[in-house]
XYZ file of C-alpha atoms in Angstrom:
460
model
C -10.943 26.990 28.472
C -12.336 24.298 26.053
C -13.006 20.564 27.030
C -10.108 18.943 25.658
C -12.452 16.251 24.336
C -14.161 19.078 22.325
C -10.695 20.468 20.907
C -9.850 17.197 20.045
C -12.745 16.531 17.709
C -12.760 20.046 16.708
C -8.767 19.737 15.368
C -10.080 16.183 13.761
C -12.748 18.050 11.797
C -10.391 20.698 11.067
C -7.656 17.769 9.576
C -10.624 16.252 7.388
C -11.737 19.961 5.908
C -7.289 20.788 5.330
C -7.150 17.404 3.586
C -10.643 16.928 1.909
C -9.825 20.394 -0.029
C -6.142 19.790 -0.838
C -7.315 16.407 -2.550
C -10.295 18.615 -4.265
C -7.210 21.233 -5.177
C -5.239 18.213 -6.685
C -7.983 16.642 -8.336
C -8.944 20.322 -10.149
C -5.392 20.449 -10.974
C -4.864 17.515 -13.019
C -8.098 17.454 -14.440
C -8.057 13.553 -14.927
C -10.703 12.902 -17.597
C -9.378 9.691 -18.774
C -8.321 6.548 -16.829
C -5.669 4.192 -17.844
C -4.800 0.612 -17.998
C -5.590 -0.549 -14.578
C -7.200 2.315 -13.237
C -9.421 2.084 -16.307
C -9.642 -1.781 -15.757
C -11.337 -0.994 -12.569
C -13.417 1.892 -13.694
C -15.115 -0.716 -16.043
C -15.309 -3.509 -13.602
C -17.586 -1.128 -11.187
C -20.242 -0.438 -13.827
C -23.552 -1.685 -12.410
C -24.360 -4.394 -15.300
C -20.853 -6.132 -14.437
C -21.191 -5.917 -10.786
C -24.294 -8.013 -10.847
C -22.612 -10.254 -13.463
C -18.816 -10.100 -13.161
C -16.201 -11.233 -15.749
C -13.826 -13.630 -15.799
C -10.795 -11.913 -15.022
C -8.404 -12.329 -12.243
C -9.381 -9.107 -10.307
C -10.756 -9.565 -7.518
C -14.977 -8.091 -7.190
C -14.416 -6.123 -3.817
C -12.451 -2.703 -5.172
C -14.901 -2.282 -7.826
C -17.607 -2.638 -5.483
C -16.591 -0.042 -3.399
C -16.348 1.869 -6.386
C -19.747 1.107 -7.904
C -21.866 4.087 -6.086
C -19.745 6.562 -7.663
C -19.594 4.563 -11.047
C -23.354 4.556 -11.385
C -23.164 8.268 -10.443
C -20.609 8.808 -13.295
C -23.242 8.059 -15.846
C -25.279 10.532 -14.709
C -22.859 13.389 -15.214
C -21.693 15.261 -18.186
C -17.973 14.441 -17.033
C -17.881 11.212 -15.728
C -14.956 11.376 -13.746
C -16.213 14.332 -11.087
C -18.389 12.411 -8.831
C -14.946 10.207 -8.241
C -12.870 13.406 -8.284
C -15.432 14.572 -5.129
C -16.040 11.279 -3.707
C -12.076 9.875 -3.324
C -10.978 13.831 -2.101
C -14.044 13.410 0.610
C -12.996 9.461 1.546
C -9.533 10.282 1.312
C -9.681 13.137 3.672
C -11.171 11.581 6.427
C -9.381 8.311 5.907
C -5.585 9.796 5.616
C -6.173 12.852 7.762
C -8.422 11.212 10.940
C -8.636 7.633 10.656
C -5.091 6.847 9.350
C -3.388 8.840 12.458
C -5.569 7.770 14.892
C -4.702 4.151 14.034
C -0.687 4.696 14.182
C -1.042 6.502 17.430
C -3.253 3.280 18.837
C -0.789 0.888 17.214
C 2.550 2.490 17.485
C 1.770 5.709 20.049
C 2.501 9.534 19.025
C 1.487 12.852 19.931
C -2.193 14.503 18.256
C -2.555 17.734 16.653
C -3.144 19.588 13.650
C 0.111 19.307 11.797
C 0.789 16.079 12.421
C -2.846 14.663 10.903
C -2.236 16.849 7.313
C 1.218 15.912 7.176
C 0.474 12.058 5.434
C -2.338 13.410 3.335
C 0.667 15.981 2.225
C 3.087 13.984 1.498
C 0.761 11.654 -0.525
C -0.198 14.818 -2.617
C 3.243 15.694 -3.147
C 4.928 12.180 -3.815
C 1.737 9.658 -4.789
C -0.608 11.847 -6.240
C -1.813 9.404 -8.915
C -3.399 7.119 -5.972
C -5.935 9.834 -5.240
C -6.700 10.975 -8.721
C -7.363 7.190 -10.322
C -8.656 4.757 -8.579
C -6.514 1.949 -7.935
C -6.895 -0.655 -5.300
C -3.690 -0.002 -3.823
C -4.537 2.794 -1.217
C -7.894 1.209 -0.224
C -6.252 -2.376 -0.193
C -4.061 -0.666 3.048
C -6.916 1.003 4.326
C -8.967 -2.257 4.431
C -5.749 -3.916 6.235
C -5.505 -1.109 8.699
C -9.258 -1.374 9.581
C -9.033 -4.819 10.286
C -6.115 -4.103 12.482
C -8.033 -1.562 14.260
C -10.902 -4.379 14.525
C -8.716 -6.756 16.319
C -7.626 -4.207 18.598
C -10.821 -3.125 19.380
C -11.939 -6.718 20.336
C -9.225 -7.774 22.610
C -9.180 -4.681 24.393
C -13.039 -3.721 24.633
C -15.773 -4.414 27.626
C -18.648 -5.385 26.128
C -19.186 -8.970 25.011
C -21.330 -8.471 21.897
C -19.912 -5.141 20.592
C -16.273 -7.399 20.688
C -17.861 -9.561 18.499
C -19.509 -7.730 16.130
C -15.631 -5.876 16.223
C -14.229 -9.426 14.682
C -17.228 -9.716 12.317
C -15.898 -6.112 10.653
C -12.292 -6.902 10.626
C -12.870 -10.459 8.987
C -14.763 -8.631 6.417
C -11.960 -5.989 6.194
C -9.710 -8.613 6.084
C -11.054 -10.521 3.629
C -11.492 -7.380 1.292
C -7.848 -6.696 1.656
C -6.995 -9.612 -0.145
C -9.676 -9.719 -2.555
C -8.454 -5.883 -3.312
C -5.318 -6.500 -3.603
C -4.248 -9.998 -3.763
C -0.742 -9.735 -1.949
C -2.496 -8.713 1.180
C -2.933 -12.997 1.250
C 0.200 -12.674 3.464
C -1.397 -10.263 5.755
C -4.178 -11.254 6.608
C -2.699 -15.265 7.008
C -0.327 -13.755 9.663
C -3.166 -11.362 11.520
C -5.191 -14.540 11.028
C -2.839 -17.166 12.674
C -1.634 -14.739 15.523
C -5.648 -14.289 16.268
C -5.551 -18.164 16.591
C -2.650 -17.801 19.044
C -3.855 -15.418 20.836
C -6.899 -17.145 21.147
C -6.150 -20.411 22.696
C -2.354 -19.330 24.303
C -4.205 -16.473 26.566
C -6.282 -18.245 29.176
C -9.974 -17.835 27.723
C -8.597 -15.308 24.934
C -10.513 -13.170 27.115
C -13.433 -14.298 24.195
C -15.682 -17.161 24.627
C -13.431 -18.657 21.874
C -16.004 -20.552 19.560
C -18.078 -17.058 19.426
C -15.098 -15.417 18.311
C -13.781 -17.836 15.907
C -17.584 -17.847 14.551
C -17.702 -14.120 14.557
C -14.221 -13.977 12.198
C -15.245 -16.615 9.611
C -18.739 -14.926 9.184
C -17.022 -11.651 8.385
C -14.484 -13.378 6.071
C -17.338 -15.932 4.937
C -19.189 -12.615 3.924
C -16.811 -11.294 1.764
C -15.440 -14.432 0.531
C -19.174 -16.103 -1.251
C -19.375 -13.477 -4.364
C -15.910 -14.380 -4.703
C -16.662 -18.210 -4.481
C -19.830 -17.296 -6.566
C -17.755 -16.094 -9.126
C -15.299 -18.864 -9.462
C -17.923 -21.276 -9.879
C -19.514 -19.671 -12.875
C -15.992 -19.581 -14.728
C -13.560 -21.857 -12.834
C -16.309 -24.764 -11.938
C -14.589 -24.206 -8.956
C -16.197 -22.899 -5.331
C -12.877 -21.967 -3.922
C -12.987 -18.235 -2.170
C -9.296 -17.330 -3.828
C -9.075 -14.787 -6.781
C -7.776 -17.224 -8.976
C -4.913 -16.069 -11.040
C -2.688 -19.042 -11.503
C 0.725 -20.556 -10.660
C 2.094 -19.500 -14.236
C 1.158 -16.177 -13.710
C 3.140 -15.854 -10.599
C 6.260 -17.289 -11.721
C 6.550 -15.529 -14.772
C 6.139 -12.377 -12.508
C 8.965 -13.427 -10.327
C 11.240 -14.299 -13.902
C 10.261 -10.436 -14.877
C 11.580 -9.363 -11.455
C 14.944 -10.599 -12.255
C 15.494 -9.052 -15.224
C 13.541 -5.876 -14.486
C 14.444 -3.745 -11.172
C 10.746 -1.975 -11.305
C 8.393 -1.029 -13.797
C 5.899 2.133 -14.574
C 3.827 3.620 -16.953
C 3.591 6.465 -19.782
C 0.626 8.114 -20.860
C 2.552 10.770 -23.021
C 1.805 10.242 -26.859
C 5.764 10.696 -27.590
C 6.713 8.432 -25.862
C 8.334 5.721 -27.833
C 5.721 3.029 -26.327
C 4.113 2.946 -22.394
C 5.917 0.815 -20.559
C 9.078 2.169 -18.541
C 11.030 -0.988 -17.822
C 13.840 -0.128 -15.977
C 16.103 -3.192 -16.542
C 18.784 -4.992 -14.325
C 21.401 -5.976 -16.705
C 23.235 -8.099 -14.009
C 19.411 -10.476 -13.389
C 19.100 -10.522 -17.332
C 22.600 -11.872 -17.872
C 22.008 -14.453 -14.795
C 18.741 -15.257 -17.043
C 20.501 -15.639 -20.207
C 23.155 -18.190 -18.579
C 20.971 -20.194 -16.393
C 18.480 -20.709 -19.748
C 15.387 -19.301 -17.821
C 14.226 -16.586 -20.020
C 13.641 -19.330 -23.309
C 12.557 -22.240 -20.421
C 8.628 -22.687 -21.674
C 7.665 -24.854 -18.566
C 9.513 -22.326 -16.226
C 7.720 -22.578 -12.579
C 7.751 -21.018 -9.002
C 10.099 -24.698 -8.242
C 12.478 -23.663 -10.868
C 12.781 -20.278 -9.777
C 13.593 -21.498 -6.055
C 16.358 -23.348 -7.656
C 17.436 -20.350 -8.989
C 17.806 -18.374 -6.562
C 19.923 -21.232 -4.024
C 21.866 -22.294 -7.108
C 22.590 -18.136 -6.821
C 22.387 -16.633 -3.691
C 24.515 -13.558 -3.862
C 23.269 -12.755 -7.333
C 19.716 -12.897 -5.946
C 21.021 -10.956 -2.780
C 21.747 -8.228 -5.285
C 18.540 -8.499 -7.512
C 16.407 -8.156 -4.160
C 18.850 -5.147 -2.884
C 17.854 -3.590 -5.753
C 14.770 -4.105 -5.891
C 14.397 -2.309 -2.483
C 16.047 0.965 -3.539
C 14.007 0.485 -6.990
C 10.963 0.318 -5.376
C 11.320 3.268 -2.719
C 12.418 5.548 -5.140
C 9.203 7.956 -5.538
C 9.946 9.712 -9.215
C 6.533 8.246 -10.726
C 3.934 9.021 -7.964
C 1.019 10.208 -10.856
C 1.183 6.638 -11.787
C 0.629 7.581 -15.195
C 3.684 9.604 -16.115
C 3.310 12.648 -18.592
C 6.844 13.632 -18.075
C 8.613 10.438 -19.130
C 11.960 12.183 -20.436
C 11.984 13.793 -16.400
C 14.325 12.130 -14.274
C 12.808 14.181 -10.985
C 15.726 14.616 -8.855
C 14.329 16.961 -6.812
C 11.193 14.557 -5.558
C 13.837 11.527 -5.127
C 15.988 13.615 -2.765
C 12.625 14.736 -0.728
C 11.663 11.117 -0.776
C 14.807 9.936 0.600
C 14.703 12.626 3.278
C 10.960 11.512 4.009
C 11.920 7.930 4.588
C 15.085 8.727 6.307
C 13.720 10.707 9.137
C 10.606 8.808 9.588
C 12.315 5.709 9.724
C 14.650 7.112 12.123
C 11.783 8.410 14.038
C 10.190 5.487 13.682
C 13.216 3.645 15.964
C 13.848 6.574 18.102
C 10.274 6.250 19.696
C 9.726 2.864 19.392
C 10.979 1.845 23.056
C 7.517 4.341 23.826
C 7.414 6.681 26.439
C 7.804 9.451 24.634
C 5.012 9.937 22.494
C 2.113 11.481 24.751
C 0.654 7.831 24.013
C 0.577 4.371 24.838
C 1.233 2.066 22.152
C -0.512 -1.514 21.394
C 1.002 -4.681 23.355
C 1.118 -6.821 19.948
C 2.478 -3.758 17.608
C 5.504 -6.098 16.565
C 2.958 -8.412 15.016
C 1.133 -5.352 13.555
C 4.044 -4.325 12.092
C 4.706 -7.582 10.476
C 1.400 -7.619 9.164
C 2.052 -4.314 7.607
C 4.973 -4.380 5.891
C 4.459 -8.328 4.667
C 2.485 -7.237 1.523
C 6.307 -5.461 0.714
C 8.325 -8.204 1.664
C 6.368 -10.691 -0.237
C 6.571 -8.266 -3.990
C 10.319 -7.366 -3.350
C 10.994 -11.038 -5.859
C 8.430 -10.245 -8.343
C 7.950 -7.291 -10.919
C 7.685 -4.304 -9.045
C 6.218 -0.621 -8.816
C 6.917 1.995 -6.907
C 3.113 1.934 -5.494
C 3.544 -1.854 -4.215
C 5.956 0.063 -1.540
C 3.356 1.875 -0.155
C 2.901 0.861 3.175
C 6.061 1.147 3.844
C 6.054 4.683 2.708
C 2.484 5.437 4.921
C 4.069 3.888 7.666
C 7.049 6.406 7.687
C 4.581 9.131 6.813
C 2.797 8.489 10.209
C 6.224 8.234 12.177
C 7.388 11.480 10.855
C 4.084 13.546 11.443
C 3.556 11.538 14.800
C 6.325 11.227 16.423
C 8.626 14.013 15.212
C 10.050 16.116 17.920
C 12.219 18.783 16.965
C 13.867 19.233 20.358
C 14.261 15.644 20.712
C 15.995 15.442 17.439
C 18.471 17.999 18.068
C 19.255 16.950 21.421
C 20.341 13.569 19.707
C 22.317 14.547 16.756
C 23.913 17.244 18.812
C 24.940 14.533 21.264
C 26.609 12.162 17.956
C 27.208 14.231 14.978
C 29.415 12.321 13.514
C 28.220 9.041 13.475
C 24.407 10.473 12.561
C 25.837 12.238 9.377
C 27.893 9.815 8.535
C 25.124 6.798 8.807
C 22.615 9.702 6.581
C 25.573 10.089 3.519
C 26.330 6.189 3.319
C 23.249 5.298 3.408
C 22.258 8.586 0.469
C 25.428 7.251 -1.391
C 24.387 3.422 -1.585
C 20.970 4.388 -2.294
C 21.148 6.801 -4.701
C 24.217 4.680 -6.635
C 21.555 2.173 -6.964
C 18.570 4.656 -7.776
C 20.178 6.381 -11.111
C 21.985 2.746 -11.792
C 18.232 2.014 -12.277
C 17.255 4.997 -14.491
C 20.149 4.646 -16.688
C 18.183 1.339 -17.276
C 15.333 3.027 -18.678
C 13.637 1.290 -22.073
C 10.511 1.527 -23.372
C 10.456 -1.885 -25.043
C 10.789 -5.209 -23.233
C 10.963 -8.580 -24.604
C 9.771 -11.055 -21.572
């Protein structure tokens, strides 16, 4: 009989090979030979030349960097785009199908095999395709999150002295590349960064020597955070480590969110212009009367005011929002099918989040995973879902949701249990199906109010 240590690593390497090639499989299936808007924004940013001499812009330099191997590579190719096509399909592989599961089950606990490691990269083929064939920062933004997570972990719970340091040096840098991916992951990595704090000097010693391991997370967030501070100072006279983007940017993203349930993007050449604004009449009329969408000095105070001069209304806006943003139609990102309402993938979306939030807070007492789970995962947990919380105001897409979406990915493939599951429903029928059709009826009233909204021209 084999060394279970040796199946285990043999069923990893078998995950990476499933996943690696279904990513190839989608990649040779779309045939991507253009990138657009953002994705496209990005591909340029990585070139070589800018790297070493980056633009003023308000994207942050650490995605492109990443990118910049394959970039230079690009030029050397008759098609551009394949050593990205190969590259993200190998990365992605290993990263959804081996790294990705083996952090829920040390966060959150589950059970290991086979089926349950494909099933995320899976679903993200079938319902967010368009984050593995362009490369956006939103997929390696969570990545760099979950790393750091896995850091942490790693340093509070390890036996050597040095390697628990060197542990906080990598997550500070992961952390700090989070943010300066993706620049919602600010709330993050604040929260991972004041519970560290905590943690430090509530537990008797922190069991760290506590200025080595403050010293150790600043040098890894000092590391990413100079280009960045580099960078400001050649166009903002400024040294500060933020990717600067402005107040007035902000708040005019949070007016768009009130008028504007979620947002997406056409690439098809009929369509009568690329934007897909799906529009909330009920935030556009609150606009109209309240004077905010012709106020030129509108502001993040103003919109506060807003929103307790109109709590309910807001309530709504926010509710909607929600449903909005977890409906998967648009998972290519760049939608050829823009007349395609997609029915079919919004009902297996629904059923994806359903069950895996359900699993989720079936196994989430523990004890019946096959694995222990991490003392802090609350925390964790915060830290993963606040990038969500903190975009439900502002102007949304669907691919902002998407850590909520890997996190019920993971649930589902680690923590499913089909006897389990039957043995619960069978013992409350009634009240399970009736909790699964409200909750389909209230979120799919909301979901096709929102596509009846559909117009390709918006006037902010």
């Amino acid at each position: 009989m084999a060394h279970p240590e040796k199946m285990f690593r043999g069923e990893k390497t078998k995950a990476f090979v499933f996943s690696a090639l279904l990513f190839l499989i989608l990649q040779n299936a779309h045939a991507v030979r253009v990138f657009y808007y953002d994705a496209a924004l990005y591909w340029d940013l990585a070139r070589p030349e800018v790297i070493t001499d980056f633009p003023d812009t308000i994207r942050g330099y650490f995605f492109p960097l990443l990118l910049a191997p394959v970039r230079w590579l690009g030029d050397m190719f008759p098609d551009s785009r394949m050593p990205y096509r190969i590259a993200s399909a190998i990365a992605y592989g290993y990263l959804l199908a081996v790294f990705l599961p083996d952090f829920y089950t040390r966060i959150f606990g589950g059970i290991p095999g086979f089926a349950r490691r494909v099933l995320p990269s899976i679903l993200v083929a079938v319902l967010f395709p368009g984050l593995i064939l362009y490369p956006l920062s939103d997929l390696p933004a969570f990545l760099l999150l979950a790393g750091a997570i896995w850091q942490l972990e790693k340093a509070r719970t390890g036996d050597i002295g040095w390697q628990r340091l060197a542990a906080l040096c990598i997550a500070g840098i992961l952390l700090g590349g989070a943010y300066n991916s993706r620049t919602i992951y600010l709330f993050p990595a604040l929260l991972v960064a004041l519970f560290f704090l905590f943690f430090l000097f509530r537990t008797p010693g922190g069991g760290f020597p506590r200025a080595g391991a403050l010293a150790a997370l600043a040098a890894g967030l000092l590391a990413v955070s100079l280009p960045q501070m580099l960078i400001n100072k050649k166009h903002h006279d400024s040294y500060s480590p933020a990717v600067i983007s402005g107040q007035g940017l902000f708040a005019d993203q949070l007016r768009w969110g009130i008028s504007v349930q979620k947002y997406g993007t056409t690439i098809n050449p009929k369509a009568p212009g690329p934007g897909m604004f799906y529009l909330d009449r009920a935030g556009m009329k609150l606009l109209a009367g309240s004077g905010a969408d012709r106020d030129n000095d509108w502001s993040i105070r103003k919109y506060a005011g807003l929103v307790l001069a109109n709590p309910a209304d807001f309530l709504g806006i926010y509710s909607r929002h929600i449903v909005s943003g977890l409906d998967v139609r648009d998972g290519e990102m760049y939608v050829k099918r823009y007349k395609s309402s997609r029915h079919a993938l919004s009902i297996l979306n629904f059923l994806v989040i359903f069950f895996g939030a359900w699993t989720f807070f079936t196994v989430w007492p523990m004890g019946e995973t096959g694995h222990g789970a991490s003392a802090f995962r609350p925390v964790w947990l915060a830290a993963i879902l606040a990038p969500v919380v903190a975009i439900i105001p502002g102007a949304i897409e669907t691919r902002f949701f998407l850590p909520f979406h890997l996190l019920v990915y993971c649930a589902l493939a680690s923590g499913w249990n089909w006897k389990q599951a039957r043995a619960r429903i069978s013992a409350s029928p009634a009240p399970f199906f009736a909790c699964l059709l409200g909750v389909a009826a209230l979120y799919f009233a909301i979901a096709l109010t929102a596509q009846a909204g559909l117009e390709y021209v918006f006037q902010r």
